[in-house]
XYZ file of C-alpha atoms in Angstrom:
323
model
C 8.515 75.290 -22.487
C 5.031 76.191 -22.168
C 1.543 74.571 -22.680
C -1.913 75.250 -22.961
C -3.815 73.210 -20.379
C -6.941 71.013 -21.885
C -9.239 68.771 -20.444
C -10.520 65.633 -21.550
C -14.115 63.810 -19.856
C -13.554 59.949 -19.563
C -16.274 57.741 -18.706
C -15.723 54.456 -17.410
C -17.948 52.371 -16.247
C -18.457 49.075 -13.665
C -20.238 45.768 -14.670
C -23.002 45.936 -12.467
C -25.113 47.967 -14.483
C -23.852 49.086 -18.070
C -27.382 50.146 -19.175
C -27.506 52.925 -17.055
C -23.772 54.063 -18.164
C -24.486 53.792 -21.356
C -27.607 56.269 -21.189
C -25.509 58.610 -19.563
C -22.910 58.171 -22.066
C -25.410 58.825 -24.648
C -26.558 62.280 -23.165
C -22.987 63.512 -22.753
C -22.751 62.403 -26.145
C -20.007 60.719 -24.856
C -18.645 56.228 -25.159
C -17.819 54.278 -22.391
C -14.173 54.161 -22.085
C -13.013 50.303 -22.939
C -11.509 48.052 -20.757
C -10.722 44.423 -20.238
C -12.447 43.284 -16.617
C -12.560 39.922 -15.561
C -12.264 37.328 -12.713
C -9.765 35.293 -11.851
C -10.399 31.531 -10.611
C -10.266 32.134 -6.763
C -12.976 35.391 -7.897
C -9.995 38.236 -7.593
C -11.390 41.223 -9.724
C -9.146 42.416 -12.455
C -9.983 45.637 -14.420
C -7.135 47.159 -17.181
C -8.498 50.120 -19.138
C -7.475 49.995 -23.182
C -6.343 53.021 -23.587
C -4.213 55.830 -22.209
C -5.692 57.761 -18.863
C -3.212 60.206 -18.064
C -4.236 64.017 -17.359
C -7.817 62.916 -17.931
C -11.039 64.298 -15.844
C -12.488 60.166 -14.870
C -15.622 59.395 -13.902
C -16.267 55.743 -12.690
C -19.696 55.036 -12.603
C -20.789 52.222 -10.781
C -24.131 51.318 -8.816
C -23.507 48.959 -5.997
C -26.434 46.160 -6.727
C -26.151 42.830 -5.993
C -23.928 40.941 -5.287
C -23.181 44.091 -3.638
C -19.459 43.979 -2.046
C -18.223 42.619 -5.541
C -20.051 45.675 -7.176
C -18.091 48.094 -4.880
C -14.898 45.950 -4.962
C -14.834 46.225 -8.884
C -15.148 49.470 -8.486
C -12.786 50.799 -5.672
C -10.196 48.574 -8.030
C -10.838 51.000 -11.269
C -10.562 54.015 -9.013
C -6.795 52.265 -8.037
C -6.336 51.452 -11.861
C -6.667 55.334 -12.832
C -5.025 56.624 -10.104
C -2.039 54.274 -10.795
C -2.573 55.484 -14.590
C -2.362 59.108 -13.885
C -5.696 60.533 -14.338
C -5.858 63.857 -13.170
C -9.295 63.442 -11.150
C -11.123 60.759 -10.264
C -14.872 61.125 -9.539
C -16.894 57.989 -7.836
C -19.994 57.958 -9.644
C -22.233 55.819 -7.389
C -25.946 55.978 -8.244
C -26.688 53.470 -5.205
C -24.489 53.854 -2.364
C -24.338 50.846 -0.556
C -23.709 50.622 3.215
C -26.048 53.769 3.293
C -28.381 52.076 6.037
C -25.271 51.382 8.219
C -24.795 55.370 8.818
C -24.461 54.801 12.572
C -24.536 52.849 15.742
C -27.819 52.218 17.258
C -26.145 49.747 19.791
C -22.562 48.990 20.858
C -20.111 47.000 19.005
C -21.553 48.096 15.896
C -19.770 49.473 12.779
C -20.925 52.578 10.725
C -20.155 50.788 7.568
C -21.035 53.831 5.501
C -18.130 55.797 6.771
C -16.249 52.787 5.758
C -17.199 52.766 2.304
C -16.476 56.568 2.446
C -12.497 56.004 3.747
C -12.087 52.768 0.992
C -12.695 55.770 -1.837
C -10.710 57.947 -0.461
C -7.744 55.027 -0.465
C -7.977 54.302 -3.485
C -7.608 57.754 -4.908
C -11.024 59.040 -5.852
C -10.983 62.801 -5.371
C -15.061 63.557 -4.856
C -17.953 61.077 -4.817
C -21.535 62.114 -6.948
C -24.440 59.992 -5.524
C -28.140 59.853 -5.812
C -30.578 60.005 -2.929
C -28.238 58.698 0.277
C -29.915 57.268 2.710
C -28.907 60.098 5.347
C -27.690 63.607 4.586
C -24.863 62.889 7.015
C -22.829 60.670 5.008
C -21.946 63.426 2.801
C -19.691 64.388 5.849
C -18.090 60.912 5.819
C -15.867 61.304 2.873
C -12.987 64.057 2.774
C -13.365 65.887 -0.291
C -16.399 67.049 -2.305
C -19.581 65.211 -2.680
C -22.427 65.648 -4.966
C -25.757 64.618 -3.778
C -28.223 64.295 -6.131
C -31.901 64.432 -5.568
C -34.153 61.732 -7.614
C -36.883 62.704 -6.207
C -37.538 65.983 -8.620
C -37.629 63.429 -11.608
C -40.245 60.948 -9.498
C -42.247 64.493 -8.328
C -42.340 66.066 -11.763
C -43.757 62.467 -12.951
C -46.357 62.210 -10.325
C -47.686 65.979 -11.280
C -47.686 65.253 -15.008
C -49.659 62.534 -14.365
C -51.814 63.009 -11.464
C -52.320 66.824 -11.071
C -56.072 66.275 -11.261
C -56.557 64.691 -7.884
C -56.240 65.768 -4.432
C -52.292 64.249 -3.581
C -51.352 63.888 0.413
C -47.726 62.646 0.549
C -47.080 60.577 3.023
C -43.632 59.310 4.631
C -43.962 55.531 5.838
C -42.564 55.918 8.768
C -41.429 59.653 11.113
C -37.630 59.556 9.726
C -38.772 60.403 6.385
C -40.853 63.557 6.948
C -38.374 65.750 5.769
C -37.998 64.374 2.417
C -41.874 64.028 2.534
C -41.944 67.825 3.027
C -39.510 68.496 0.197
C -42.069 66.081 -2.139
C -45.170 68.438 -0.896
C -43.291 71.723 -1.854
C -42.171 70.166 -5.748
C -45.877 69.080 -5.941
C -47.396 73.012 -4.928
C -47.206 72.711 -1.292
C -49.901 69.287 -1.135
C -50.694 67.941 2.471
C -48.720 65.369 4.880
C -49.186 62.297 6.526
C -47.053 59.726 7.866
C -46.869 56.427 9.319
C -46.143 55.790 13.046
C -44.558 52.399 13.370
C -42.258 50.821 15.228
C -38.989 48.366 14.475
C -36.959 46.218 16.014
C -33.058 47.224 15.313
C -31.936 43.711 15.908
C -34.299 42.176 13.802
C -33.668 43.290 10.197
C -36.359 44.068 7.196
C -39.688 43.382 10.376
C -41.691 46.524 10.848
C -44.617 46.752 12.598
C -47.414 49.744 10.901
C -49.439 51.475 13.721
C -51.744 53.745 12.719
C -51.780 56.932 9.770
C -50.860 60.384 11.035
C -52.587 63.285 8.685
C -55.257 63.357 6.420
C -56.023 60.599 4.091
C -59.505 59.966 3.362
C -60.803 60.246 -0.250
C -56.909 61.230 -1.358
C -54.454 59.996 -3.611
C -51.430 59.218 -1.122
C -48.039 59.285 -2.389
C -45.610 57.064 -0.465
C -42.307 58.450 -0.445
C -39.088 56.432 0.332
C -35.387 56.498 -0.768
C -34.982 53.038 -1.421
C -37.772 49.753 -1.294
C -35.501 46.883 -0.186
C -37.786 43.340 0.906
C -40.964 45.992 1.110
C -42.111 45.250 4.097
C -42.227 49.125 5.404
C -43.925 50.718 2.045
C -46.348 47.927 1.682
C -47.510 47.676 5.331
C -47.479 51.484 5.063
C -49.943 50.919 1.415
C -52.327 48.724 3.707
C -52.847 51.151 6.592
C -53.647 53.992 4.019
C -55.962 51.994 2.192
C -57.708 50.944 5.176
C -57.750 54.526 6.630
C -59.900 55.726 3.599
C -57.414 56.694 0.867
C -58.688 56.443 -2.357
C -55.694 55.389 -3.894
C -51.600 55.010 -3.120
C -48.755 54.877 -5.288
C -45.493 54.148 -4.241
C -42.122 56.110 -5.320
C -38.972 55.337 -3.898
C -35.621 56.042 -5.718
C -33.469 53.020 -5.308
C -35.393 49.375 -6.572
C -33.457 46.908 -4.616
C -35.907 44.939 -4.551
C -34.718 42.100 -2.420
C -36.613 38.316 -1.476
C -40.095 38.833 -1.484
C -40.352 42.438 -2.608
C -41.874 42.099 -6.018
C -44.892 39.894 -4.596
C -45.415 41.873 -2.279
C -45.391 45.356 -3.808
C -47.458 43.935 -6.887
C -50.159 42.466 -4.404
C -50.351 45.384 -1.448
C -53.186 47.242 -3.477
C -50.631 50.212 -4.619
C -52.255 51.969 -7.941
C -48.412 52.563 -9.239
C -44.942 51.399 -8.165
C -42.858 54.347 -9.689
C -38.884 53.880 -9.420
C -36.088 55.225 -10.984
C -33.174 52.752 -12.647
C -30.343 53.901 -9.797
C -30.219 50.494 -9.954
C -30.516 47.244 -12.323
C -34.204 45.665 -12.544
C -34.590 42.819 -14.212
C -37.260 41.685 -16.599
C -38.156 38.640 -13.715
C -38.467 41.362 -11.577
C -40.580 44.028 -13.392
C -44.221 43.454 -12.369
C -47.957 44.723 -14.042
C -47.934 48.109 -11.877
C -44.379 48.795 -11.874
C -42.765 52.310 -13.793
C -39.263 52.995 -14.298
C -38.105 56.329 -14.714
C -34.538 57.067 -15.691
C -32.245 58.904 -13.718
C -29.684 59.125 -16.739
C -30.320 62.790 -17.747
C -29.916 64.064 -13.978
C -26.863 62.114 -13.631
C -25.306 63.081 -17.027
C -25.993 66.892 -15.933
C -24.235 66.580 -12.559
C -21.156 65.264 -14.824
C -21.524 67.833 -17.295
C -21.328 70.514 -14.416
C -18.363 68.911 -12.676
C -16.246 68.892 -15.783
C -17.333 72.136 -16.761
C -16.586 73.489 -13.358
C -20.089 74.630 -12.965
C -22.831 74.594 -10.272
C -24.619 71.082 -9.411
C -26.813 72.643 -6.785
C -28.370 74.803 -9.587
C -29.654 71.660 -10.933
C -31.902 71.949 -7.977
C -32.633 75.271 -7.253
C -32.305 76.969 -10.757
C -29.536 79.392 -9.174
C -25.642 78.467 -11.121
C-alpha cells in the first residue's frame, strides 16, 4: 500500500479578535475553519471544530487582548482540541504575546510568567509558536521548538518614510532598553539619527515612570517614538512631553501592540503627539480610536509568515530579502 503525501493549510481562529483572522484568511485566500466555541455557566471554555482535522498543517491564531488569561485559555484549549483530533502540526499564531513583560525576575519570589506561557503551548501540543514584536528577544528561547518572530516594525517604518521622507526624522527610544530596536528603525529609515529618553522606574510600582531628560539631538526634528507595545501610556507620552519641550518640532508615536489600557487613549490623544501610528496585533475599538490615531494592518506580514511555514520556505527572508 502506498500513498502520495499532501498537505492541507487550516486556519482556525480564537474569539478575541476575528477581524484580524479574517484579513489573514483573506490574503491566503484562505476561510476560517468553523467551529462551535462557547462558555459554560461556571465560564469553562469549550471549543469543537466542525469538521475533520486529521493530517492537516493548523494554524491557531489568536491575540491575547483583554480579558487576557481567557484569550490565552481559549486558545491553549484549541491547540488540545487539534492535537486530540490528529492534526499533523500545530502552529500558535499569537500576534500579542501576553506575559511578554514578565520575561524575568527583577526581585526574588518572582515568576517569569513568559516562560510559563511558553511550557502551557508546548503541553498542549503546539509544535512552533509565530509571534509579532515580543517584548524581549529572549523569549524565543523559552519555548522548545521553532519560533517565528516577526518584526512589525518594517510595516510602521515603511509608513513613516512614505509619509514623512521630507523632514529631518531622529528616532528616539523612550527609555535606554529600547535602543536597539531604535537602531534597527534608523537603518529601515536610511540610517536617520538617535535619541533616547533617560528615565527611571520603580519595579514595584507598575505603569509609574518618571522622564529625565532627552539624550541626542532633537531640536527642529521630527522625532519618532519607537515602542513595542503602548499599554496605560505613561512612558511614550511623558517621553512626547520631554521632546516637545527639548525643541522638537514635532513627535509621532509608533508602537506595535495598542493595548491601550485605563487612561491611555486620553492621554496619548492630549500629550501633543502629531500621529499615534499602531498596527491591529491587537483589537481597538471604535470607543477607543481617537482624532490622531492610525492603524496599520499587520495581516499581510502575518499571512506571509504562514504562507512560508506551510510552504516550507524562509520567514527570515521576509526580513532580509535572502530565502
Amino acid at each position: 500500500m502506498s500513498a502520495t503525501p499532501k498537505k492541507s493549510l487550516k486556519l482556525f481562529s480564537g474569539r478575541s479578535h476575528p477581524d484580524l483572522a479574517e484579513e489573514v484568511a483573506k490574503q491566503l485566500d484562505v476561510t476560517v475553519t468553523p467551529q462551535a466555541a462557547y462558555e459554560f455557566a461556571n465560564g469553562e471554555i469549550f471549543v469543537r471544530y466542525d469538521e475533520s482535522v486529521r493530517g492537516c498543517d493548523a494554524f491557531v491564531i489568536q491575540s491575547h487582548s483583554q480579558p487576557i488569561n481567557d484569550a490565552i485559555m481559549e486558545q491553549l484549549i484549541m491547540v488540545d482540541a487539534l492535537k486530540r483530533g490528529s492534526a499533523k502540526r500545530i502552529t500558535a499564531v499569537v500576534p500579542f504575546y501576553g506575559y511578554a513583560r514578565q520575561d524575568k525576575k527583577h526581585k526574588g519570589r518572582e515568576p517569569i510568567s513568559a516562560r510559563l506561557m511558553a511550557d502551557m503551548f508546548k503541553t498542549a501540543g503546539a509544535d512552533r509558536i509565530l509571534t509579532v514584536d515580543l517584548h524581549t528577544d529572549q523569549i524565543m528561547g523559552f519555548f522548545d521548538g521553532p519560533v517565528d518572530h516577526l518584526f512589525a516594525q518594517t510595516v510602521l517604518s515603511d509608513y513613516i518614510r512614505d509619509n514623512h521622507s521630507d523632514r529631518d526624522i531622529t528616532v528616539v527610544s523612550p527609555d535606554s532598553g529600547r535602543v536597539r530596536v531604535a537602531e534597527k528603525w534608523a537603518d529601515n529609515l536610511g540610517g536617520t539619527p538617535l535619541a533616547f529618553i533617560h528615565k527611571t522606574r520603580d519595579p514595584t510600582k507598575p505603569n509609574q515612570v518618571v522622564a529625565n531628560r532627552v539624550v541626542g539631538d532633537v531640536e527642529g526634528r521630527l522625532c519618532v517614538v519607537v515602542d513595542d507595545m503602548i499599554d496605560t501610556g505613561g512612558t511614550i507620552t511623558k517621553a512626547t512631553e520631554q521632546l516637545l519641550a527639548a525643541g522638537a518640532s514635532d513627535v509621532i508615536i509608533a508602537a506595535t501592540h495598542g493595548v491601550l489600557s485605563g487612561p491611555a487613549v486620553d492621554r496619548l490623544s492630549s500629550c501633543g503627539a502629531r500621529e499615534v501610528v499602531l498596527t491591529n496585533t491587537l483589537p481597538i475599538p471604535e470607543e477607543r480610536r481617537f482624532h490622531n490615531l492610525t492603524v496599520l494592518s499587520a495581516a499581510p506580514l502575518v499571512a506571509r509568515a504562514i504562507h512560508q511555514v506551510f510552504e516550507d520556505g524562509s520567514v527570515t527572508g521576509l526580513f532580509d530579502g535572502h530565502s
